[in-house]
Coordinates of C-alpha atoms in Angstrom, one line a residue:
M1 CA -55.5 3.1 -19.0
A2 CA -57.2 6.5 -18.7
I3 CA -58.8 6.5 -22.1
E4 CA -59.9 2.9 -21.6
E5 CA -61.9 4.0 -18.6
W6 CA -63.8 6.5 -20.6
V7 CA -64.4 4.0 -23.4
K8 CA -66.0 1.7 -20.8
L9 CA -68.3 4.5 -19.7
R10 CA -69.2 5.2 -23.3
D11 CA -70.0 1.5 -23.8
G12 CA -72.3 1.4 -20.7
Q13 CA -69.9 -0.5 -18.5
P14 CA -69.8 0.4 -14.8
V15 CA -66.9 2.7 -13.8
P16 CA -66.7 4.1 -10.3
L17 CA -67.2 7.9 -10.2
E18 CA -63.8 8.6 -8.6
R19 CA -62.0 6.4 -11.2
A20 CA -63.7 8.2 -14.1
L21 CA -62.4 11.5 -12.7
A22 CA -59.0 10.1 -11.8
A23 CA -58.5 9.3 -15.4
F24 CA -57.7 13.0 -15.9
D25 CA -54.8 12.8 -13.4
Q26 CA -53.1 10.1 -15.4
F27 CA -52.3 12.6 -18.1
V28 CA -50.4 15.0 -15.7
L29 CA -48.7 12.8 -13.2
H30 CA -45.0 13.8 -13.9
G31 CA -43.8 11.1 -11.6
R32 CA -46.0 12.3 -8.7
E33 CA -48.3 10.1 -6.8
G34 CA -51.8 9.9 -8.2
D35 CA -52.3 6.8 -10.3
F36 CA -55.7 5.0 -10.1
D37 CA -54.5 2.7 -7.3
E38 CA -53.0 5.5 -5.3
I39 CA -56.1 7.7 -5.5
S40 CA -58.3 4.8 -4.4
A41 CA -55.9 4.0 -1.5
R42 CA -56.0 7.7 -0.4
L43 CA -59.8 7.6 -0.4
D44 CA -59.7 4.4 1.7
D45 CA -57.3 6.1 4.2
I46 CA -59.6 9.1 4.5
A47 CA -62.6 6.9 5.1
Q48 CA -60.7 4.9 7.7
S49 CA -59.7 8.2 9.5
I50 CA -63.3 9.2 9.7
R51 CA -64.2 5.8 11.2
V52 CA -61.4 6.2 13.8
E53 CA -62.6 9.7 14.7
N54 CA -66.2 8.5 14.9
P55 CA -66.3 4.9 16.2
E56 CA -70.1 4.8 16.1
I57 CA -70.5 6.1 12.6
Q58 CA -71.8 2.8 11.2
E59 CA -74.8 3.2 13.6
A60 CA -75.3 6.8 12.6
T61 CA -78.3 7.9 10.5
P62 CA -77.7 8.9 6.8
K63 CA -78.0 12.6 7.7
Q64 CA -75.5 12.2 10.5
K65 CA -73.1 10.4 8.3
A66 CA -73.3 13.0 5.6
K67 CA -72.6 15.8 8.0
L68 CA -69.7 13.9 9.6
V69 CA -68.1 13.3 6.2
A70 CA -68.5 16.8 4.9
A71 CA -67.2 18.3 8.2
Y72 CA -64.1 16.1 8.1
L73 CA -63.3 17.0 4.4
C74 CA -63.8 20.7 5.1
R75 CA -61.7 20.6 8.3
N76 CA -58.9 18.8 6.6
K77 CA -58.9 21.1 3.5
L78 CA -59.8 18.3 1.1
T79 CA -62.6 20.3 -0.5
G80 CA -63.2 23.9 -1.5
V81 CA -60.9 26.6 -2.7
A82 CA -59.4 28.8 0.0
D83 CA -58.7 31.8 -2.2
N84 CA -61.4 32.9 -4.7
S85 CA -58.7 34.5 -6.9
R86 CA -57.4 30.9 -7.5
Y87 CA -60.8 29.4 -8.2
H88 CA -60.0 28.8 -11.9
N89 CA -56.5 27.4 -11.3
L90 CA -56.1 24.4 -13.5
R91 CA -55.1 22.1 -10.6
N92 CA -58.5 22.5 -9.0
S93 CA -60.0 20.1 -11.6
F94 CA -57.9 17.1 -10.7
I95 CA -59.0 14.8 -7.9
G96 CA -55.6 13.3 -7.4
L97 CA -54.0 16.7 -6.7
A98 CA -56.8 17.7 -4.4
L99 CA -56.3 14.5 -2.3
Q100 CA -52.6 14.7 -2.3
N101 CA -52.0 18.3 -1.2
C102 CA -54.8 19.0 1.3
E103 CA -54.8 22.7 0.6
N104 CA -58.3 23.5 -0.5
A105 CA -57.7 22.9 -4.2
A106 CA -61.0 21.3 -5.4
L107 CA -63.7 22.9 -7.4
P108 CA -67.3 22.1 -6.4
L109 CA -67.4 19.2 -8.8
I110 CA -64.2 17.6 -7.4
S111 CA -65.3 18.3 -3.8
V112 CA -68.6 16.5 -4.5
V113 CA -66.8 13.5 -6.1
I114 CA -64.5 13.2 -3.1
F115 CA -67.6 13.4 -0.8
C116 CA -69.4 10.7 -2.8
A117 CA -66.4 8.4 -2.9
I118 CA -65.9 8.6 0.9
S119 CA -69.7 8.2 1.5
K120 CA -69.7 5.0 -0.5
R121 CA -66.9 3.7 1.7
I122 CA -69.0 4.2 4.9
D123 CA -72.2 2.7 3.3
L124 CA -73.8 6.0 2.6
V125 CA -75.4 6.6 -0.8
A126 CA -74.4 9.9 -2.4
E127 CA -74.4 11.1 -6.0
P128 CA -73.5 14.3 -7.8
C129 CA -76.4 16.6 -8.8
G130 CA -76.3 18.2 -12.2
F131 CA -77.1 21.7 -11.1
P132 CA -76.0 24.5 -13.4
F133 CA -72.7 26.3 -12.5
H134 CA -72.3 24.5 -9.1
V135 CA -72.3 20.8 -8.4
Y136 CA -74.1 19.6 -5.2
A137 CA -74.3 16.2 -3.7
I138 CA -77.6 14.3 -3.2
V139 CA -77.6 12.1 -0.2
K140 CA -80.1 9.3 -0.3
A141 CA -81.6 7.2 2.5
P142 CA -82.0 3.4 2.0
D143 CA -85.3 2.2 0.4
D144 CA -88.4 2.8 2.6
H145 CA -86.4 4.7 5.2
G146 CA -85.9 8.3 6.0
L147 CA -82.7 10.3 6.5
D148 CA -83.2 9.8 10.2
G149 CA -82.7 6.0 9.6
R150 CA -86.2 5.1 10.6
S151 CA -88.8 3.3 8.5
L152 CA -90.9 5.8 6.6
G153 CA -94.2 4.0 6.9
D154 CA -96.8 6.6 6.5
R155 CA -94.5 9.5 7.3
A156 CA -93.9 12.1 4.6
E157 CA -90.2 12.7 5.5
A158 CA -87.9 13.3 2.5
A159 CA -85.8 10.3 1.5
Q160 CA -83.0 12.5 0.2
M161 CA -81.2 15.8 0.9
Y162 CA -78.7 18.1 -0.8
M163 CA -75.2 18.9 0.5
D164 CA -72.5 21.4 -0.6
P165 CA -69.2 19.9 0.7
F166 CA -67.4 22.6 -1.3
T167 CA -68.4 25.2 1.3
S168 CA -69.7 23.5 4.5
D169 CA -71.2 20.5 6.2
R170 CA -74.7 22.1 6.2
E171 CA -77.7 20.7 4.3
V172 CA -78.9 22.8 1.3
S173 CA -82.7 23.1 1.1
R174 CA -84.3 21.9 -2.1
S175 CA -86.5 25.0 -2.1
V176 CA -83.4 27.2 -2.1
L177 CA -82.1 25.4 -5.2
Q178 CA -85.4 25.6 -6.9
A179 CA -85.5 29.4 -6.3
Q180 CA -82.0 29.7 -7.8
L181 CA -83.2 27.8 -10.9
K182 CA -86.1 30.1 -11.2
S183 CA -83.9 33.2 -10.9
M184 CA -81.8 31.8 -13.7
G185 CA -84.9 31.6 -15.9
V186 CA -84.8 27.8 -16.1
P187 CA -88.2 26.5 -17.2
L188 CA -90.1 24.7 -14.4
A189 CA -90.2 21.6 -16.6
D190 CA -86.4 21.3 -16.4
H191 CA -86.1 21.6 -12.6
E192 CA -86.6 17.9 -11.8
M193 CA -83.8 16.9 -14.3
L194 CA -81.4 19.6 -13.0
L195 CA -82.1 18.6 -9.3
G196 CA -81.6 14.9 -10.1
A197 CA -78.5 12.7 -10.0
S198 CA -75.8 13.1 -12.7
T199 CA -73.9 10.2 -14.2
A200 CA -70.2 9.7 -14.1
A201 CA -70.0 10.5 -17.9
D202 CA -71.8 13.9 -17.1
M203 CA -69.1 14.6 -14.5
V204 CA -66.3 13.7 -16.9
R205 CA -67.7 16.1 -19.6
R206 CA -68.2 18.8 -17.1
T207 CA -64.6 18.4 -15.8
A208 CA -63.3 18.5 -19.3
R209 CA -65.1 21.8 -19.9
N210 CA -63.8 23.2 -16.6
I211 CA -60.2 22.3 -17.6
I212 CA -60.6 24.0 -21.0
G213 CA -62.1 27.0 -19.3
S214 CA -59.2 27.2 -16.8
I215 CA -56.7 27.2 -19.6
Q216 CA -58.5 29.9 -21.5
N217 CA -59.1 32.0 -18.3
H218 CA -55.4 32.1 -17.5
G219 CA -55.0 34.7 -20.3
H220 CA -52.3 33.0 -22.3
G221 CA -54.0 33.8 -25.6
N222 CA -57.0 33.1 -27.6
G223 CA -58.8 29.8 -28.3
M224 CA -57.3 26.5 -27.2
V225 CA -54.3 27.8 -25.3
R226 CA -51.5 25.4 -24.5
S227 CA -49.0 27.1 -22.3
T228 CA -48.3 27.3 -18.6
E229 CA -46.9 30.3 -16.7
S230 CA -43.4 29.7 -15.4
G231 CA -43.4 28.7 -11.8
S232 CA -47.1 27.7 -11.8
S233 CA -48.1 24.8 -9.6
D234 CA -50.8 23.8 -12.0
P235 CA -50.4 20.8 -14.3
E236 CA -49.0 21.6 -17.7
S237 CA -51.6 23.0 -20.0
D238 CA -50.7 20.8 -22.9
E239 CA -51.3 17.7 -20.9
A240 CA -54.5 19.0 -19.3
L241 CA -55.9 20.1 -22.6
Y242 CA -55.0 16.7 -24.2
S243 CA -57.0 14.9 -21.4
A244 CA -60.0 17.2 -21.8
L245 CA -60.1 16.8 -25.6
W246 CA -60.0 13.0 -25.3
A247 CA -62.8 13.0 -22.8
L248 CA -65.1 15.2 -24.9
L249 CA -64.3 13.1 -28.0
L250 CA -65.1 9.8 -26.4
L251 CA -68.0 10.9 -24.2
P252 CA -70.2 13.3 -26.3
E253 CA -73.4 14.8 -25.0
A254 CA -76.6 13.0 -25.9
G255 CA -77.5 13.9 -29.5
E256 CA -74.1 15.4 -30.2
G257 CA -73.2 14.4 -33.8
L258 CA -69.9 13.7 -35.5
F259 CA -69.7 17.3 -36.8
H260 CA -69.4 18.6 -33.2
R261 CA -67.0 16.0 -32.1
A262 CA -64.8 16.6 -35.2
R263 CA -64.0 20.1 -33.9
Y264 CA -61.7 18.5 -31.3
L265 CA -59.6 16.6 -33.9
P266 CA -57.3 19.4 -35.1
Y267 CA -56.3 20.1 -31.5
I268 CA -55.7 16.4 -30.7
L269 CA -53.7 15.9 -33.9
E270 CA -51.7 19.0 -33.2
L271 CA -50.8 17.8 -29.8
L272 CA -50.0 14.3 -31.0
E273 CA -47.6 15.6 -33.6
K274 CA -46.0 18.0 -31.2
E275 CA -45.8 15.9 -28.0
Y276 CA -47.4 12.5 -28.2
L277 CA -46.3 10.6 -31.3
V278 CA -46.3 7.4 -29.3
D279 CA -50.0 7.8 -28.8
A280 CA -50.8 7.2 -32.5
R281 CA -52.0 3.7 -31.6
L282 CA -54.6 5.2 -29.2
V283 CA -56.0 7.3 -32.0
E284 CA -56.1 4.3 -34.3
R285 CA -57.8 2.2 -31.7
F286 CA -60.2 4.6 -30.1
A287 CA -60.7 7.7 -32.3
L288 CA -60.6 6.3 -35.8
P289 CA -63.7 4.0 -35.3
V290 CA -65.7 7.0 -34.0
F291 CA -65.5 8.6 -37.5
E292 CA -66.0 5.5 -39.6
R293 CA -68.1 6.3 -42.7
S294 CA -67.7 10.0 -42.2
Q295 CA -65.8 12.6 -44.2
H296 CA -63.3 12.9 -41.4
W297 CA -62.3 9.2 -41.4
E298 CA -59.8 9.4 -44.3
Q299 CA -58.1 12.5 -42.9
L300 CA -57.7 10.9 -39.5
R301 CA -56.5 7.6 -41.0
D302 CA -53.8 9.4 -43.1
A303 CA -52.7 11.3 -40.0
V304 CA -52.4 8.1 -38.1
R305 CA -50.3 6.5 -40.8
V306 CA -47.9 9.3 -40.8
M307 CA -47.6 9.2 -37.0
R308 CA -47.2 5.4 -36.9
A309 CA -44.5 5.6 -39.5
G310 CA -42.5 7.6 -37.0
D311 CA -43.4 5.5 -34.0
S312 CA -40.7 2.9 -33.6
M313 CA -41.8 1.5 -30.3
P314 CA -42.4 -2.3 -30.3
K315 CA -45.8 -3.7 -29.8
Q316 CA -45.4 -7.4 -29.5
V317 CA -45.3 -9.2 -26.1
R318 CA -41.7 -9.7 -24.8
P319 CA -41.6 -11.9 -21.8
R320 CA -38.2 -12.3 -20.0
T321 CA -37.0 -15.9 -20.1
P322 CA -33.9 -16.7 -18.1
Q323 CA -31.9 -16.7 -21.4
I324 CA -33.2 -13.3 -22.4
S325 CA -32.5 -11.9 -18.9
E326 CA -28.9 -12.8 -19.3
S327 CA -28.5 -10.9 -22.6
V328 CA -30.9 -7.9 -21.9
S329 CA -29.4 -6.1 -19.0
F330 CA -31.7 -3.2 -18.6
K331 CA -35.5 -2.9 -18.1
V332 CA -38.4 -0.7 -19.2
G333 CA -38.5 2.4 -17.0
Q334 CA -34.7 2.6 -16.4
I335 CA -33.0 6.0 -17.0
F336 CA -29.6 6.3 -18.5
R337 CA -27.2 8.6 -20.2
H338 CA -25.8 7.9 -23.6
K339 CA -22.0 7.3 -23.3
R340 CA -21.2 9.0 -26.6
Y341 CA -23.8 11.7 -27.1
N342 CA -24.4 12.4 -23.4
Y343 CA -28.2 12.8 -23.6
Q344 CA -30.5 11.4 -20.9
A345 CA -33.3 9.0 -21.8
V346 CA -35.7 6.4 -20.4
I347 CA -36.0 2.9 -21.8
T348 CA -39.4 2.1 -23.3
G349 CA -38.7 -1.3 -24.9
W350 CA -35.9 -3.7 -26.0
D351 CA -34.9 -6.2 -28.5
V352 CA -32.5 -9.1 -27.8
E353 CA -30.5 -8.0 -30.8
C354 CA -30.8 -5.3 -33.4
A355 CA -34.2 -5.6 -35.1
Q356 CA -33.8 -2.9 -37.7
S357 CA -33.4 -3.4 -41.5
E358 CA -30.1 -4.1 -43.1
N359 CA -30.2 -0.6 -44.7
W360 CA -30.7 1.0 -41.3
M361 CA -27.9 -0.9 -39.7
S362 CA -25.6 0.0 -42.6
Q363 CA -26.4 3.7 -42.3
M364 CA -25.9 3.6 -38.6
R365 CA -22.7 1.5 -38.8
V366 CA -24.1 -1.0 -36.3
D367 CA -21.5 -3.7 -37.3
Q368 CA -18.7 -1.3 -36.4
L369 CA -19.8 -1.2 -32.8
S370 CA -17.6 -3.3 -30.5
R371 CA -20.4 -5.8 -29.9
G372 CA -22.0 -5.4 -33.3
R373 CA -25.6 -6.2 -34.1
H374 CA -25.8 -9.3 -31.8
Q375 CA -26.2 -7.3 -28.6
S376 CA -29.4 -6.0 -27.0
F377 CA -30.9 -2.8 -28.4
Y378 CA -33.3 -0.5 -26.6
H379 CA -36.2 1.7 -27.7
V380 CA -35.8 4.9 -25.7
L381 CA -37.5 8.2 -25.1
V382 CA -35.0 11.1 -25.0
E383 CA -35.2 14.3 -23.0
D384 CA -35.5 16.3 -26.2
K385 CA -38.7 14.3 -27.0
S386 CA -37.2 12.2 -29.7
V387 CA -37.5 8.4 -29.9
R388 CA -34.3 6.5 -30.6
Y389 CA -32.8 3.0 -30.8
V390 CA -29.7 2.5 -28.7
A391 CA -27.1 -0.3 -28.4
E392 CA -26.6 -1.7 -25.0
E393 CA -22.9 -0.9 -25.1
N394 CA -23.8 2.9 -25.3
I395 CA -25.9 2.9 -22.1
D396 CA -24.6 4.3 -18.9
S397 CA -27.2 3.3 -16.4
N398 CA -26.1 5.4 -13.4
P399 CA -26.8 9.0 -14.2
A400 CA -26.4 11.3 -11.2
E401 CA -30.0 12.5 -11.2
V402 CA -33.1 12.7 -13.5
G403 CA -33.3 15.9 -15.5
V404 CA -36.5 18.0 -15.1
S405 CA -37.3 17.7 -18.9
L406 CA -37.1 13.9 -18.8
M407 CA -39.1 13.7 -15.6
S408 CA -41.8 15.8 -17.2
L409 CA -41.8 13.9 -20.5
A410 CA -41.6 10.4 -19.0
G411 CA -44.4 11.2 -16.6
R412 CA -46.7 11.1 -19.6
H413 CA -45.8 7.5 -20.5
F414 CA -45.2 5.8 -17.2
K415 CA -47.4 5.4 -14.1
R416 CA -45.0 7.1 -11.7
W417 CA -41.4 7.6 -10.6
D418 CA -40.2 5.1 -7.9
I419 CA -37.6 7.0 -5.9
S420 CA -36.4 3.8 -4.1
S421 CA -35.6 1.9 -7.3
R422 CA -34.8 5.1 -9.3
M423 CA -37.0 3.8 -12.1
F424 CA -40.2 4.8 -13.8
V425 CA -43.0 2.2 -13.1
S426 CA -44.0 0.7 -16.3
N427 CA -47.6 0.9 -17.5
I428 CA -47.0 -1.3 -20.6
R429 CA -47.1 -4.7 -18.9
D430 CA -49.0 -6.0 -21.9
E431 CA -45.9 -5.6 -24.0
Y432 CA -43.2 -6.2 -21.4
P433 CA -45.0 -8.2 -18.7
D434 CA -41.8 -8.9 -16.6
D435 CA -40.3 -5.4 -16.6

């Protein structure tokens, strides 16, 4: 779902700003809250809390609304970074984590996206500003009106203002920003562009670069580093890097050619082979067409073929009829322990009976099982990152608890962990609509 949101942006389809940024969170959930719907609901709750605190807010002027929203976010630690030494922490680039923890864990960009999302919910127009090194918010008055809510007429009042919700609820003067651009040596001809509104795609690219910068600044090594310090509360670097690379591949800068985009391929392929073999279909669907008619197409196609050869997960639609429900006891998302080999795994798919070749069944001695080949078989993701095919009779569906390694691994492939049902919530409804 995350990649599909960025593809929509690339193709010019409308994607809400907060949803475009929430796509990064989908790579690092690990069973935590923070899927698209949960982030949207959290933003709705914040907007409602602001309304409750300020019953007259709908009658307030645009300037008053902007200050009320920024003040609330700062007061409740939903924006900003409390400790400058943690400014580059990886978690500060994820809107879901910022909204979930309320502990000042949002870079300026994320702070502004939260501000803009809440503003939209109280009928205030706010957009991110593409200022270098620090993102600001542009608050706009309705057409032909000033920020004081009155009709402009012949008045010369500005119809927009700048805010920095990362630090405060105070307005930032345009002249101050212009002076900063001048001190940076930015040509005057570029000021208008840099003080104008940025697109959602701009913010996605900028977030991706922030993520890569955070990984590199943690000092784990050189280049595209992919490790996380023990005990860190940050998302895992592998997953964060994977999200950033996909974003930059799918949403290039204007004029950025295939040569520049191809530099991300070795890292994406390395991570795919190491951690995400089940994502080969995503490469085939979204990355391969990008490099059509280029020198990189054949290399990428061959890599996908190798990965798909090792990807045994089913892709056809499998609805649960009453007859199937009688024979297929377990569902996608259930965890279990293998009765014979004692490993823990999560179910990712199923067949009514063994669907492998005769040669495979002979090698695995399927017909020597007590229920043979005519029992349900399950595609599973194992805690050691392997993908296996398990007969129903070997499944113990009541493990005492979910292991840390499986929780981390399964979090990449499922929406979230549901503690009440003790199942992972499936995000492959297109294949298993009733699970």
